[in-house]
Amino acid sequence: MPIKKSAKKALRQNVKKEAKNTRVWRTCKDLIKKTRKNIVAENLAQAGELLQKTIKALDKAAKKNIIKKNTANRHKSRLTKRLNLLKTGVGKTKK
C-alpha cells in the first residue's frame, strides 16, 4: 500500500483508468465477436451495421491509446475482408 499522499492519489487514478480502459476494450471485443457471428451466419445487413459500429469503436479506442493503432487497423481489415468475401460470394467464410 502507498504511504505518501501523492502515491495514494496515483493509485486511485490508476484504478479508475484501468476500469475505464477495460470497459472500452471489452466493448470493442464484444462488437468484434458479434460481427464475426453475423458474418458466419451470413446476415449481410446486420453484419454491415455491426461492422460500422465496430470500426467506430476501434478507432476511438486507438485514438485514446487503449489499443495500438495497428491492432485496430488489423481488426478492421480482417472483418472487412470477411464481409466482402461474403458479399461477393467468392469463398466460404471461416468459422
N, C-alpha and C. Protein backbone atom coordinates (compact mmCIF):
# COMPACT_ATOMS: atom_id res chain seq x y z
N MET A 1 0.84 -1.19 0.00
CA MET A 1 0.00 0.00 0.00
C MET A 1 0.88 1.25 0.00
N PRO A 2 0.44 2.25 -0.75
CA PRO A 2 1.21 3.50 -0.78
C PRO A 2 1.12 4.23 0.56
N ILE A 3 2.19 4.93 0.88
CA ILE A 3 2.25 5.64 2.15
C ILE A 3 2.04 7.13 1.95
N LYS A 4 2.71 7.70 0.95
CA LYS A 4 2.62 9.13 0.73
C LYS A 4 1.28 9.50 0.09
N LYS A 5 0.90 10.74 0.33
CA LYS A 5 -0.38 11.24 -0.18
C LYS A 5 -0.44 11.19 -1.70
N SER A 6 0.64 11.58 -2.37
CA SER A 6 0.65 11.59 -3.83
C SER A 6 0.59 10.17 -4.40
N ALA A 7 1.21 9.22 -3.70
CA ALA A 7 1.17 7.83 -4.14
C ALA A 7 -0.24 7.26 -4.00
N LYS A 8 -0.93 7.66 -2.95
CA LYS A 8 -2.32 7.20 -2.75
C LYS A 8 -3.21 7.74 -3.87
N LYS A 9 -3.01 9.01 -4.21
CA LYS A 9 -3.80 9.61 -5.29
C LYS A 9 -3.49 8.92 -6.62
N ALA A 10 -2.23 8.64 -6.88
CA ALA A 10 -1.84 7.97 -8.12
C ALA A 10 -2.48 6.59 -8.20
N LEU A 11 -2.56 5.89 -7.09
CA LEU A 11 -3.19 4.57 -7.06
C LEU A 11 -4.67 4.68 -7.40
N ARG A 12 -5.35 5.67 -6.80
CA ARG A 12 -6.77 5.88 -7.10
C ARG A 12 -6.98 6.17 -8.58
N GLN A 13 -6.13 7.01 -9.15
CA GLN A 13 -6.24 7.35 -10.57
C GLN A 13 -6.01 6.12 -11.45
N ASN A 14 -5.02 5.33 -11.10
CA ASN A 14 -4.72 4.13 -11.89
C ASN A 14 -5.87 3.14 -11.87
N VAL A 15 -6.50 2.99 -10.73
CA VAL A 15 -7.64 2.06 -10.63
C VAL A 15 -8.78 2.53 -11.52
N LYS A 16 -9.06 3.83 -11.51
CA LYS A 16 -10.13 4.37 -12.35
C LYS A 16 -9.81 4.23 -13.83
N LYS A 17 -8.57 4.55 -14.21
CA LYS A 17 -8.17 4.45 -15.62
C LYS A 17 -8.22 3.01 -16.11
N GLU A 18 -7.77 2.09 -15.26
CA GLU A 18 -7.78 0.68 -15.65
C GLU A 18 -9.22 0.19 -15.88
N ALA A 19 -10.13 0.60 -15.01
CA ALA A 19 -11.53 0.19 -15.15
C ALA A 19 -12.13 0.75 -16.44
N LYS A 20 -11.82 2.01 -16.74
CA LYS A 20 -12.34 2.63 -17.95
C LYS A 20 -11.77 1.97 -19.20
N ASN A 21 -10.46 1.74 -19.20
CA ASN A 21 -9.82 1.12 -20.36
C ASN A 21 -10.33 -0.30 -20.59
N THR A 22 -10.53 -1.03 -19.51
CA THR A 22 -11.05 -2.40 -19.61
C THR A 22 -12.46 -2.38 -20.19
N ARG A 23 -13.27 -1.43 -19.75
CA ARG A 23 -14.65 -1.32 -20.23
C ARG A 23 -14.68 -1.02 -21.73
N VAL A 24 -13.82 -0.12 -22.18
CA VAL A 24 -13.79 0.26 -23.59
C VAL A 24 -13.32 -0.91 -24.45
N TRP A 25 -12.25 -1.59 -24.02
CA TRP A 25 -11.72 -2.71 -24.79
C TRP A 25 -12.71 -3.88 -24.79
N ARG A 26 -13.40 -4.09 -23.67
CA ARG A 26 -14.40 -5.16 -23.60
C ARG A 26 -15.53 -4.89 -24.61
N THR A 27 -15.93 -3.64 -24.74
CA THR A 27 -16.97 -3.26 -25.70
C THR A 27 -16.51 -3.55 -27.12
N CYS A 28 -15.26 -3.21 -27.42
CA CYS A 28 -14.71 -3.48 -28.76
C CYS A 28 -14.70 -4.97 -29.04
N LYS A 29 -14.24 -5.76 -28.08
CA LYS A 29 -14.17 -7.20 -28.28
C LYS A 29 -15.56 -7.82 -28.48
N ASP A 30 -16.53 -7.32 -27.73
CA ASP A 30 -17.90 -7.83 -27.88
C ASP A 30 -18.45 -7.51 -29.28
N LEU A 31 -18.18 -6.30 -29.76
CA LEU A 31 -18.63 -5.91 -31.10
C LEU A 31 -17.95 -6.76 -32.17
N ILE A 32 -16.68 -7.04 -31.99
CA ILE A 32 -15.95 -7.87 -32.95
C ILE A 32 -16.57 -9.26 -33.01
N LYS A 33 -16.86 -9.83 -31.84
CA LYS A 33 -17.46 -11.17 -31.79
C LYS A 33 -18.84 -11.19 -32.45
N LYS A 34 -19.65 -10.18 -32.17
CA LYS A 34 -20.99 -10.12 -32.76
C LYS A 34 -20.91 -10.00 -34.28
N THR A 35 -19.98 -9.19 -34.75
CA THR A 35 -19.81 -9.01 -36.19
C THR A 35 -19.39 -10.33 -36.84
N ARG A 36 -18.43 -11.03 -36.23
CA ARG A 36 -17.99 -12.32 -36.77
C ARG A 36 -19.14 -13.32 -36.82
N LYS A 37 -19.94 -13.37 -35.76
CA LYS A 37 -21.06 -14.31 -35.73
C LYS A 37 -22.05 -14.03 -36.85
N ASN A 38 -22.32 -12.76 -37.09
CA ASN A 38 -23.26 -12.40 -38.16
C ASN A 38 -22.69 -12.68 -39.54
N ILE A 39 -21.39 -12.54 -39.70
CA ILE A 39 -20.76 -12.85 -40.98
C ILE A 39 -20.85 -14.35 -41.24
N VAL A 40 -20.56 -15.14 -40.22
CA VAL A 40 -20.62 -16.60 -40.37
C VAL A 40 -22.06 -17.04 -40.64
N ALA A 41 -23.02 -16.38 -39.98
CA ALA A 41 -24.43 -16.71 -40.18
C ALA A 41 -24.97 -16.12 -41.48
N GLU A 42 -24.15 -15.36 -42.18
CA GLU A 42 -24.48 -14.74 -43.46
C GLU A 42 -25.65 -13.75 -43.37
N ASN A 43 -25.70 -12.99 -42.28
CA ASN A 43 -26.66 -11.90 -42.12
C ASN A 43 -25.98 -10.62 -42.63
N LEU A 44 -26.10 -10.36 -43.91
CA LEU A 44 -25.36 -9.25 -44.52
C LEU A 44 -25.75 -7.89 -43.95
N ALA A 45 -27.04 -7.65 -43.82
CA ALA A 45 -27.48 -6.33 -43.36
C ALA A 45 -27.00 -6.05 -41.94
N GLN A 46 -27.23 -7.01 -41.06
CA GLN A 46 -26.85 -6.82 -39.67
C GLN A 46 -25.33 -6.79 -39.51
N ALA A 47 -24.64 -7.61 -40.28
CA ALA A 47 -23.17 -7.63 -40.21
C ALA A 47 -22.59 -6.29 -40.68
N GLY A 48 -23.20 -5.70 -41.70
CA GLY A 48 -22.75 -4.40 -42.19
C GLY A 48 -22.91 -3.31 -41.15
N GLU A 49 -24.06 -3.32 -40.46
CA GLU A 49 -24.30 -2.32 -39.40
C GLU A 49 -23.31 -2.50 -38.26
N LEU A 50 -23.14 -3.76 -37.84
CA LEU A 50 -22.22 -4.03 -36.74
C LEU A 50 -20.78 -3.69 -37.11
N LEU A 51 -20.43 -3.90 -38.36
CA LEU A 51 -19.08 -3.58 -38.80
C LEU A 51 -18.81 -2.08 -38.66
N GLN A 52 -19.78 -1.27 -39.02
CA GLN A 52 -19.62 0.18 -38.88
C GLN A 52 -19.44 0.57 -37.41
N LYS A 53 -20.25 -0.02 -36.52
CA LYS A 53 -20.13 0.27 -35.09
C LYS A 53 -18.78 -0.20 -34.56
N THR A 54 -18.35 -1.36 -35.03
CA THR A 54 -17.07 -1.91 -34.58
C THR A 54 -15.91 -1.02 -35.01
N ILE A 55 -15.94 -0.58 -36.25
CA ILE A 55 -14.88 0.30 -36.76
C ILE A 55 -14.83 1.59 -35.96
N LYS A 56 -15.99 2.14 -35.67
CA LYS A 56 -16.04 3.38 -34.89
C LYS A 56 -15.47 3.17 -33.49
N ALA A 57 -15.84 2.06 -32.85
CA ALA A 57 -15.35 1.78 -31.50
C ALA A 57 -13.84 1.53 -31.50
N LEU A 58 -13.34 0.81 -32.50
CA LEU A 58 -11.90 0.54 -32.58
C LEU A 58 -11.12 1.83 -32.82
N ASP A 59 -11.64 2.70 -33.68
CA ASP A 59 -10.96 3.97 -33.94
C ASP A 59 -10.89 4.83 -32.67
N LYS A 60 -11.99 4.85 -31.92
CA LYS A 60 -12.00 5.63 -30.68
C LYS A 60 -11.01 5.06 -29.66
N ALA A 61 -10.97 3.73 -29.55
CA ALA A 61 -10.05 3.09 -28.62
C ALA A 61 -8.60 3.37 -29.01
N ALA A 62 -8.31 3.34 -30.31
CA ALA A 62 -6.96 3.63 -30.78
C ALA A 62 -6.60 5.10 -30.54
N LYS A 63 -7.57 5.96 -30.72
CA LYS A 63 -7.32 7.40 -30.51
C LYS A 63 -6.99 7.69 -29.05
N LYS A 64 -7.63 6.95 -28.13
CA LYS A 64 -7.40 7.14 -26.70
C LYS A 64 -6.22 6.32 -26.18
N ASN A 65 -5.50 5.65 -27.09
CA ASN A 65 -4.34 4.81 -26.75
C ASN A 65 -4.70 3.65 -25.84
N ILE A 66 -5.93 3.16 -25.94
CA ILE A 66 -6.32 1.97 -25.19
C ILE A 66 -5.77 0.74 -25.91
N ILE A 67 -5.83 0.78 -27.24
CA ILE A 67 -5.17 -0.24 -28.05
C ILE A 67 -4.28 0.48 -29.05
N LYS A 68 -3.33 -0.25 -29.61
CA LYS A 68 -2.44 0.37 -30.58
C LYS A 68 -3.14 0.56 -31.92
N LYS A 69 -2.67 1.52 -32.67
CA LYS A 69 -3.28 1.88 -33.95
C LYS A 69 -3.27 0.69 -34.91
N ASN A 70 -2.16 -0.03 -34.98
CA ASN A 70 -2.07 -1.16 -35.90
C ASN A 70 -2.99 -2.31 -35.49
N THR A 71 -3.20 -2.48 -34.20
CA THR A 71 -4.12 -3.51 -33.73
C THR A 71 -5.53 -3.20 -34.20
N ALA A 72 -5.93 -1.95 -34.07
CA ALA A 72 -7.25 -1.54 -34.52
C ALA A 72 -7.38 -1.74 -36.03
N ASN A 73 -6.35 -1.33 -36.77
CA ASN A 73 -6.39 -1.47 -38.22
C ASN A 73 -6.44 -2.93 -38.65
N ARG A 74 -5.73 -3.79 -37.94
CA ARG A 74 -5.73 -5.22 -38.26
C ARG A 74 -7.12 -5.82 -38.07
N HIS A 75 -7.77 -5.49 -36.95
CA HIS A 75 -9.12 -6.00 -36.70
C HIS A 75 -10.10 -5.50 -37.76
N LYS A 76 -10.01 -4.21 -38.08
CA LYS A 76 -10.91 -3.64 -39.08
C LYS A 76 -10.71 -4.30 -40.44
N SER A 77 -9.45 -4.50 -40.81
CA SER A 77 -9.14 -5.08 -42.11
C SER A 77 -9.66 -6.51 -42.22
N ARG A 78 -9.44 -7.30 -41.21
CA ARG A 78 -9.88 -8.70 -41.26
C ARG A 78 -11.39 -8.84 -41.30
N LEU A 79 -12.08 -8.01 -40.52
CA LEU A 79 -13.55 -8.07 -40.54
C LEU A 79 -14.11 -7.61 -41.88
N THR A 80 -13.54 -6.54 -42.42
CA THR A 80 -14.00 -6.02 -43.71
C THR A 80 -13.74 -7.03 -44.82
N LYS A 81 -12.59 -7.68 -44.75
CA LYS A 81 -12.23 -8.68 -45.74
C LYS A 81 -13.23 -9.84 -45.72
N ARG A 82 -13.59 -10.31 -44.53
CA ARG A 82 -14.55 -11.41 -44.42
C ARG A 82 -15.92 -11.01 -44.95
N LEU A 83 -16.35 -9.79 -44.62
CA LEU A 83 -17.66 -9.33 -45.09
C LEU A 83 -17.67 -9.19 -46.61
N ASN A 84 -16.60 -8.67 -47.18
CA ASN A 84 -16.53 -8.52 -48.64
C ASN A 84 -16.51 -9.87 -49.35
N LEU A 85 -15.85 -10.86 -48.76
CA LEU A 85 -15.86 -12.21 -49.33
C LEU A 85 -17.28 -12.76 -49.35
N LEU A 86 -18.01 -12.50 -48.28
CA LEU A 86 -19.38 -12.98 -48.19
C LEU A 86 -20.28 -12.27 -49.22
N LYS A 87 -20.07 -10.97 -49.38
CA LYS A 87 -20.89 -10.20 -50.33
C LYS A 87 -20.66 -10.65 -51.77
N THR A 88 -19.41 -10.89 -52.10
CA THR A 88 -19.11 -11.29 -53.48
C THR A 88 -19.39 -12.78 -53.72
N GLY A 89 -19.42 -13.54 -52.65
CA GLY A 89 -19.68 -14.97 -52.78
C GLY A 89 -18.50 -15.72 -53.34
N VAL A 90 -17.30 -15.17 -53.23
CA VAL A 90 -16.11 -15.80 -53.78
C VAL A 90 -15.76 -17.06 -53.02
N GLY A 91 -15.78 -16.99 -51.72
CA GLY A 91 -15.38 -18.15 -50.92
C GLY A 91 -16.21 -18.24 -49.67
N LYS A 92 -16.10 -19.37 -49.03
CA LYS A 92 -16.77 -19.56 -47.75
C LYS A 92 -16.01 -18.81 -46.67
N THR A 93 -16.73 -18.33 -45.68
CA THR A 93 -16.07 -17.64 -44.58
C THR A 93 -15.62 -18.66 -43.55
N LYS A 94 -14.54 -18.32 -42.84
CA LYS A 94 -14.03 -19.21 -41.80
C LYS A 94 -14.89 -19.05 -40.55
N LYS A 95 -15.01 -20.11 -39.81
CA LYS A 95 -15.77 -20.05 -38.55
C LYS A 95 -14.87 -19.77 -37.40
